[in-house]
């Protein structure tokens, strides 16, 4: 995993929960089902089966890969619409190109994140670059959907390209955990991602046997998803492994620990920690649209069919008449 790292974590600022912090209990550990997205790249549906009241403001998260493609195999998604939420694409290994019908987009690679606020709506495509399709190679990433409150659902679309070198790096008191703060804040240390809905997103790497207890905002929910390796969560040490999500209850700290022995292929525990302030508004979600009411969903589909969310650029071999053709 070539996501941004350092040779000596002890040179970084250290973070630990205060002694009087209230440990968050683990309410559940769920296993993500596997499937395929877009033109056929493999995903794990991290939040499948979890009640939305424990996820709010997060909607869904897919772990894309980890997969080693042969030449000609890399795949992406076709043009598709979005409205009413934000997509966060975090590339750990490989390269992905993004483009939208408003002219936005870019290329993200090892450790980069693209934060796309769909807002009022756009058309969007994600795919590996042509040279990667030809050569094949390793691909691994995440895509997270973050809801927008009703007041922001129709805001103009916006991009943030967060380069690997701009994330806030922290460590645990003994240096056993490397913490990459992509968005939000941890113990006063801010990540580069600008969010409409207050959240924290961290990619943590724990060496075998390492444990970290982090301060966690009481008004946020708490989730941990394992990208690779094995370990435990909570002070009760509930087992957790690749493809599983832990749901934490109320409290002011959360604990993650790596098992002493890991697989040779994945020497460390890799985990994504998420927290957010629940929006607590009605949610109507269908396909690529996340709104507050069924009527707003119907309007979103109507706007898409009428071409009001944009048109596909002709350079991609489609006419400028719009997506309804």
Tab-separated table of C-alpha atoms in Angstrom:
chain	number	residue	atom	x	y	z
A	1	UNK	CA	0.000	0.000	0.000
A	2	UNK	CA	1.939	3.051	-1.206
A	3	UNK	CA	-0.465	5.582	0.353
A	4	UNK	CA	1.597	8.395	1.886
A	5	UNK	CA	3.894	7.181	4.641
A	6	UNK	CA	7.008	8.126	6.651
A	7	UNK	CA	10.146	6.222	7.609
A	8	UNK	CA	9.942	7.139	11.303
A	9	UNK	CA	6.435	7.846	12.693
A	10	UNK	CA	7.989	9.106	15.959
A	11	UNK	CA	8.888	12.338	14.150
A	12	UNK	CA	5.159	13.091	13.812
A	13	UNK	CA	2.755	14.741	16.277
A	14	UNK	CA	1.346	12.149	18.677
A	15	UNK	CA	-2.322	11.692	19.482
A	16	UNK	CA	-4.017	9.826	22.316
A	17	UNK	CA	-7.364	10.015	24.065
A	18	UNK	CA	-7.295	11.611	27.530
A	19	UNK	CA	-7.356	9.301	30.550
A	20	UNK	CA	-10.937	10.268	31.432
A	21	UNK	CA	-12.306	9.573	27.929
A	22	UNK	CA	-15.368	7.338	27.736
A	23	UNK	CA	-14.654	4.307	25.539
A	24	UNK	CA	-17.135	3.719	22.741
A	25	UNK	CA	-18.529	0.179	22.829
A	26	UNK	CA	-18.702	-1.902	19.660
A	27	UNK	CA	-22.346	-2.368	18.709
A	28	UNK	CA	-21.797	-4.638	15.711
A	29	UNK	CA	-19.220	-6.049	13.298
A	30	UNK	CA	-20.575	-6.721	9.797
A	31	UNK	CA	-19.035	-8.385	6.748
A	32	UNK	CA	-19.192	-6.635	3.381
A	33	UNK	CA	-20.650	-8.651	0.498
A	34	UNK	CA	-18.648	-8.671	-2.728
A	35	UNK	CA	-19.936	-7.550	-6.109
A	36	UNK	CA	-19.064	-5.663	-9.286
A	37	UNK	CA	-19.484	-1.995	-10.189
A	38	UNK	CA	-19.484	-0.067	-13.455
A	39	UNK	CA	-17.879	-2.038	-16.269
A	40	UNK	CA	-16.908	-4.868	-13.931
A	41	UNK	CA	-14.382	-3.865	-11.305
A	42	UNK	CA	-14.715	-5.826	-8.054
A	43	UNK	CA	-16.018	-4.070	-4.924
A	44	UNK	CA	-16.894	-4.825	-1.322
A	45	UNK	CA	-20.047	-3.034	-0.084
A	46	UNK	CA	-18.723	-1.893	3.274
A	47	UNK	CA	-21.991	-0.629	4.764
A	48	UNK	CA	-24.370	-3.325	3.532
A	49	UNK	CA	-26.748	-4.435	6.274
A	50	UNK	CA	-26.000	-1.540	8.655
A	51	UNK	CA	-28.958	0.544	9.835
A	52	UNK	CA	-28.740	4.050	8.378
A	53	UNK	CA	-29.130	5.677	11.782
A	54	UNK	CA	-25.620	4.410	12.590
A	55	UNK	CA	-24.229	5.605	9.237
A	56	UNK	CA	-25.759	9.094	8.892
A	57	UNK	CA	-24.307	11.251	7.252
A	58	UNK	CA	-22.517	8.495	5.299
A	59	UNK	CA	-24.590	6.714	2.676
A	60	UNK	CA	-22.420	3.965	1.248
A	61	UNK	CA	-18.784	2.963	0.831
A	62	UNK	CA	-17.185	0.584	-1.660
A	63	UNK	CA	-13.717	-0.897	-1.367
A	64	UNK	CA	-12.554	-1.102	-4.991
A	65	UNK	CA	-10.130	-4.001	-5.381
A	66	UNK	CA	-7.493	-4.804	-4.241
A	67	UNK	CA	-6.979	-6.424	-7.645
A	68	UNK	CA	-3.985	-7.139	-9.886
A	69	UNK	CA	-5.152	-6.563	-13.465
A	70	UNK	CA	-3.650	-8.294	-16.471
A	71	UNK	CA	-3.073	-6.180	-19.616
A	72	UNK	CA	-6.405	-5.111	-21.085
A	73	UNK	CA	-8.378	-5.883	-17.926
A	74	UNK	CA	-8.600	-2.557	-15.995
A	75	UNK	CA	-12.145	-1.238	-15.926
A	76	UNK	CA	-14.008	1.835	-14.769
A	77	UNK	CA	-17.547	3.165	-14.905
A	78	UNK	CA	-19.550	4.553	-17.836
A	79	UNK	CA	-20.973	8.081	-17.796
A	80	UNK	CA	-23.550	8.389	-14.994
A	81	UNK	CA	-25.378	11.175	-13.120
A	82	UNK	CA	-25.204	12.313	-9.488
A	83	UNK	CA	-27.254	14.783	-7.449
A	84	UNK	CA	-27.664	15.651	-3.769
A	85	UNK	CA	-24.489	14.324	-2.119
A	86	UNK	CA	-20.683	14.151	-2.281
A	87	UNK	CA	-18.456	11.357	-3.615
A	88	UNK	CA	-15.044	10.823	-2.040
A	89	UNK	CA	-12.647	8.701	-4.105
A	90	UNK	CA	-9.442	7.640	-2.315
A	91	UNK	CA	-6.860	5.821	-4.421
A	92	UNK	CA	-4.395	3.693	-2.456
A	93	UNK	CA	-2.770	1.859	-5.401
A	94	UNK	CA	-3.124	2.610	-9.101
A	95	UNK	CA	-4.428	5.507	-11.172
A	96	UNK	CA	-7.945	6.761	-11.859
A	97	UNK	CA	-9.097	9.552	-14.172
A	98	UNK	CA	-12.258	11.561	-13.540
A	99	UNK	CA	-14.224	13.822	-15.851
A	100	UNK	CA	-17.619	15.491	-15.589
A	101	UNK	CA	-20.031	17.260	-17.913
A	102	UNK	CA	-19.060	20.658	-16.427
A	103	UNK	CA	-15.425	20.310	-17.465
A	104	UNK	CA	-14.139	19.270	-14.048
A	105	UNK	CA	-12.042	16.276	-13.140
A	106	UNK	CA	-8.439	15.167	-13.040
A	107	UNK	CA	-6.115	12.259	-12.312
A	108	UNK	CA	-5.581	10.752	-8.869
A	109	UNK	CA	-3.008	8.164	-7.902
A	110	UNK	CA	-1.282	6.589	-4.895
A	111	UNK	CA	-2.645	8.276	-1.762
A	112	UNK	CA	-4.622	10.985	-3.589
A	113	UNK	CA	-8.279	11.789	-2.895
A	114	UNK	CA	-10.853	13.459	-5.096
A	115	UNK	CA	-13.778	15.074	-3.316
A	116	UNK	CA	-16.644	15.759	-5.703
A	117	UNK	CA	-19.662	17.703	-4.487
A	118	UNK	CA	-22.358	16.725	-6.966
A	119	UNK	CA	-24.830	19.243	-5.520
A	120	UNK	CA	-27.456	20.210	-8.084
A	121	UNK	CA	-26.203	17.557	-10.467
A	122	UNK	CA	-23.762	16.548	-13.197
A	123	UNK	CA	-22.708	13.656	-15.372
A	124	UNK	CA	-19.521	11.890	-14.333
A	125	UNK	CA	-17.110	9.192	-15.531
A	126	UNK	CA	-14.307	7.325	-13.729
A	127	UNK	CA	-11.830	5.112	-15.541
A	128	UNK	CA	-8.200	3.997	-15.540
A	129	UNK	CA	-6.018	5.844	-18.080
A	130	UNK	CA	-5.384	4.163	-21.427
A	131	UNK	CA	-1.758	3.297	-20.590
A	132	UNK	CA	-2.892	1.412	-17.466
A	133	UNK	CA	-5.507	-0.463	-19.472
A	134	UNK	CA	-2.755	-1.540	-21.852
A	135	UNK	CA	-0.224	-2.514	-19.186
A	136	UNK	CA	-2.432	-3.788	-16.383
A	137	UNK	CA	-1.301	-3.447	-12.779
A	138	UNK	CA	-2.436	-3.138	-9.188
A	139	UNK	CA	-5.598	-1.188	-8.348
A	140	UNK	CA	-7.017	-0.494	-4.893
A	141	UNK	CA	-9.194	2.314	-3.557
A	142	UNK	CA	-12.324	3.455	-1.798
A	143	UNK	CA	-15.367	5.420	-2.785
A	144	UNK	CA	-17.424	6.972	-0.016
A	145	UNK	CA	-20.748	8.790	-0.421
A	146	UNK	CA	-21.447	11.608	2.043
A	147	UNK	CA	-24.936	13.087	2.284
A	148	UNK	CA	-25.636	16.801	1.980
A	149	UNK	CA	-28.193	18.588	4.156
A	150	UNK	CA	-31.322	19.815	2.372
A	151	UNK	CA	-30.034	23.392	2.254
A	152	UNK	CA	-26.960	22.312	0.245
A	153	UNK	CA	-28.383	19.654	-2.058
A	154	UNK	CA	-28.814	22.038	-4.987
A	155	UNK	CA	-25.538	23.932	-4.585
A	156	UNK	CA	-23.254	24.247	-7.635
A	157	UNK	CA	-20.976	21.219	-8.207
A	158	UNK	CA	-17.424	21.490	-6.849
A	159	UNK	CA	-14.157	19.509	-6.893
A	160	UNK	CA	-11.338	19.189	-4.418
A	161	UNK	CA	-8.179	17.389	-5.464
A	162	UNK	CA	-6.385	16.324	-2.278
A	163	UNK	CA	-2.855	15.202	-3.030
A	164	UNK	CA	-1.199	12.538	-0.897
A	165	UNK	CA	1.443	14.949	0.344
A	166	UNK	CA	-1.144	17.349	1.790
A	167	UNK	CA	-2.805	14.958	4.264
A	168	UNK	CA	-2.149	15.517	7.963
A	169	UNK	CA	0.129	12.797	9.351
A	170	UNK	CA	-0.037	11.820	13.017
A	171	UNK	CA	0.994	8.869	15.148
A	172	UNK	CA	0.148	7.101	18.401
A	173	UNK	CA	2.286	7.740	21.533
A	174	UNK	CA	4.516	4.715	20.853
A	175	UNK	CA	4.738	5.275	17.086
A	176	UNK	CA	2.963	2.005	16.327
A	177	UNK	CA	0.174	3.627	14.289
A	178	UNK	CA	0.412	6.001	11.325
A	179	UNK	CA	-2.698	8.167	11.033
A	180	UNK	CA	-3.513	9.965	7.791
A	181	UNK	CA	-6.176	12.635	8.386
A	182	UNK	CA	-7.786	13.141	4.973
A	183	UNK	CA	-10.698	15.277	6.131
A	184	UNK	CA	-11.977	16.747	9.355
A	185	UNK	CA	-10.028	17.098	12.565
A	186	UNK	CA	-8.366	14.832	15.107
A	187	UNK	CA	-7.263	16.281	18.439
A	188	UNK	CA	-6.860	19.736	16.893
A	189	UNK	CA	-5.017	18.520	13.775
A	190	UNK	CA	-6.946	19.306	10.592
A	191	UNK	CA	-6.991	17.370	7.345
A	192	UNK	CA	-7.144	19.146	3.958
A	193	UNK	CA	-10.636	18.007	2.912
A	194	UNK	CA	-13.306	20.720	3.119
A	195	UNK	CA	-16.687	19.231	3.982
A	196	UNK	CA	-20.205	20.638	4.008
A	197	UNK	CA	-21.290	18.045	6.534
A	198	UNK	CA	-18.857	17.871	9.503
A	199	UNK	CA	-16.967	14.569	9.269
A	200	UNK	CA	-13.601	12.981	10.022
A	201	UNK	CA	-11.922	10.536	7.618
A	202	UNK	CA	-8.680	8.788	8.614
A	203	UNK	CA	-6.622	6.008	7.020
A	204	UNK	CA	-4.677	4.300	9.816
A	205	UNK	CA	-1.866	1.763	9.500
A	206	UNK	CA	-1.122	-0.228	12.670
A	207	UNK	CA	2.001	-2.352	13.003
A	208	UNK	CA	1.503	-5.891	14.354
A	209	UNK	CA	0.549	-5.726	18.034
A	210	UNK	CA	0.060	-1.933	17.992
A	211	UNK	CA	-2.977	-0.341	19.629
A	212	UNK	CA	-4.346	3.176	19.322
A	213	UNK	CA	-7.058	4.901	21.355
A	214	UNK	CA	-8.176	8.135	19.744
A	215	UNK	CA	-10.299	11.005	21.026
A	216	UNK	CA	-13.595	11.053	19.138
A	217	UNK	CA	-16.227	13.777	19.073
A	218	UNK	CA	-19.278	12.795	21.092
A	219	UNK	CA	-21.634	14.343	18.523
A	220	UNK	CA	-20.152	12.171	15.740
A	221	UNK	CA	-20.930	8.564	14.950
A	222	UNK	CA	-18.008	6.125	14.743
A	223	UNK	CA	-17.166	3.499	12.104
A	224	UNK	CA	-14.060	1.435	11.326
A	225	UNK	CA	-13.596	-0.499	8.080
A	226	UNK	CA	-10.684	-2.902	7.549
A	227	UNK	CA	-8.896	-2.573	4.214
A	228	UNK	CA	-6.325	-5.262	4.999
A	229	UNK	CA	-5.129	-7.387	7.888
A	230	UNK	CA	-6.658	-8.523	11.170
A	231	UNK	CA	-7.156	-6.970	14.568
A	232	UNK	CA	-9.682	-6.035	17.227
A	233	UNK	CA	-11.907	-3.053	17.946
A	234	UNK	CA	-13.104	-1.544	21.212
A	235	UNK	CA	-11.753	-2.086	24.684
A	236	UNK	CA	-13.627	-5.412	24.598
A	237	UNK	CA	-11.368	-6.455	21.676
A	238	UNK	CA	-13.970	-7.643	19.191
A	239	UNK	CA	-12.191	-9.464	16.319
A	240	UNK	CA	-12.246	-7.736	12.932
A	241	UNK	CA	-10.626	-8.517	9.584
A	242	UNK	CA	-10.446	-7.542	5.926
A	243	UNK	CA	-13.851	-6.518	4.560
A	244	UNK	CA	-15.530	-5.977	7.930
A	245	UNK	CA	-17.015	-2.817	9.445
A	246	UNK	CA	-17.253	-2.049	13.153
A	247	UNK	CA	-20.082	0.189	14.373
A	248	UNK	CA	-19.269	2.040	17.590
A	249	UNK	CA	-21.747	3.298	20.160
A	250	UNK	CA	-21.655	6.526	22.158
A	251	UNK	CA	-18.539	7.792	23.908
A	252	UNK	CA	-15.536	10.063	23.519
A	253	UNK	CA	-12.824	7.640	22.337
A	254	UNK	CA	-12.436	4.611	20.102
A	255	UNK	CA	-9.832	1.858	20.181
A	256	UNK	CA	-8.328	-0.279	17.399
A	257	UNK	CA	-5.633	-2.921	17.827
A	258	UNK	CA	-3.636	-4.970	15.294
A	259	UNK	CA	-3.119	-8.679	15.842
A	260	UNK	CA	0.415	-9.745	16.717
A	261	UNK	CA	0.554	-11.958	13.615
A	262	UNK	CA	-0.540	-10.749	10.179
A	263	UNK	CA	-0.442	-12.395	6.778
A	264	UNK	CA	2.852	-12.040	4.903
A	265	UNK	CA	0.994	-10.341	2.036
A	266	UNK	CA	-0.530	-7.716	4.348
A	267	UNK	CA	1.988	-7.123	7.131
A	268	UNK	CA	-0.005	-4.365	8.881
A	269	UNK	CA	-3.594	-3.657	9.853
A	270	UNK	CA	-5.032	-1.074	7.441
A	271	UNK	CA	-8.251	0.554	8.601
A	272	UNK	CA	-10.400	3.528	7.620
A	273	UNK	CA	-11.940	5.418	10.549
A	274	UNK	CA	-15.020	7.521	9.870
A	275	UNK	CA	-17.039	9.861	12.021
A	276	UNK	CA	-19.694	12.411	11.157
A	277	UNK	CA	-22.380	14.558	12.694
A	278	UNK	CA	-25.726	13.012	11.732
A	279	UNK	CA	-27.904	15.206	9.519
A	280	UNK	CA	-31.116	13.616	10.823
A	281	UNK	CA	-33.237	14.602	7.832
A	282	UNK	CA	-35.485	12.355	5.750
A	283	UNK	CA	-33.500	10.623	2.999
A	284	UNK	CA	-34.820	9.409	-0.342
A	285	UNK	CA	-32.093	7.429	-2.121
A	286	UNK	CA	-32.398	5.693	-5.456
A	287	UNK	CA	-29.474	4.857	-7.703
A	288	UNK	CA	-27.257	7.904	-8.294
A	289	UNK	CA	-29.532	10.421	-6.557
A	290	UNK	CA	-29.847	11.168	-2.831
A	291	UNK	CA	-32.605	13.623	-1.958
A	292	UNK	CA	-35.029	14.299	0.901
A	293	UNK	CA	-38.342	13.308	-0.692
A	294	UNK	CA	-39.663	10.957	-3.356
A	295	UNK	CA	-40.875	13.980	-5.317
A	296	UNK	CA	-37.316	15.338	-5.418
A	297	UNK	CA	-36.093	11.966	-6.701
A	298	UNK	CA	-38.688	12.020	-9.478
A	299	UNK	CA	-37.559	15.532	-10.402
A	300	UNK	CA	-33.913	14.432	-10.445
A	301	UNK	CA	-34.680	11.617	-12.898
A	302	UNK	CA	-36.749	13.999	-15.028
A	303	UNK	CA	-33.924	16.542	-15.097
A	304	UNK	CA	-31.470	13.806	-16.063
A	305	UNK	CA	-33.675	12.600	-18.921
A	306	UNK	CA	-34.113	16.172	-20.172
A	307	UNK	CA	-30.342	16.732	-20.237
A	308	UNK	CA	-30.425	19.347	-17.451
A	309	UNK	CA	-27.600	17.644	-15.558
A	310	UNK	CA	-25.273	18.180	-18.510
A	311	UNK	CA	-24.275	16.405	-21.697
A	312	UNK	CA	-21.519	13.938	-22.468
A	313	UNK	CA	-18.591	15.557	-24.323
A	314	UNK	CA	-18.420	14.445	-27.965
A	315	UNK	CA	-14.753	13.525	-27.538
A	316	UNK	CA	-15.913	10.374	-25.790
A	317	UNK	CA	-17.768	9.192	-28.855
A	318	UNK	CA	-21.260	10.268	-27.810
A	319	UNK	CA	-23.319	13.019	-29.372
A	320	UNK	CA	-23.978	16.306	-27.630
A	321	UNK	CA	-27.712	15.696	-27.741
A	322	UNK	CA	-27.701	14.524	-24.156
A	323	UNK	CA	-27.938	11.385	-22.078
A	324	UNK	CA	-31.535	10.657	-23.013
A	325	UNK	CA	-30.530	9.357	-26.464
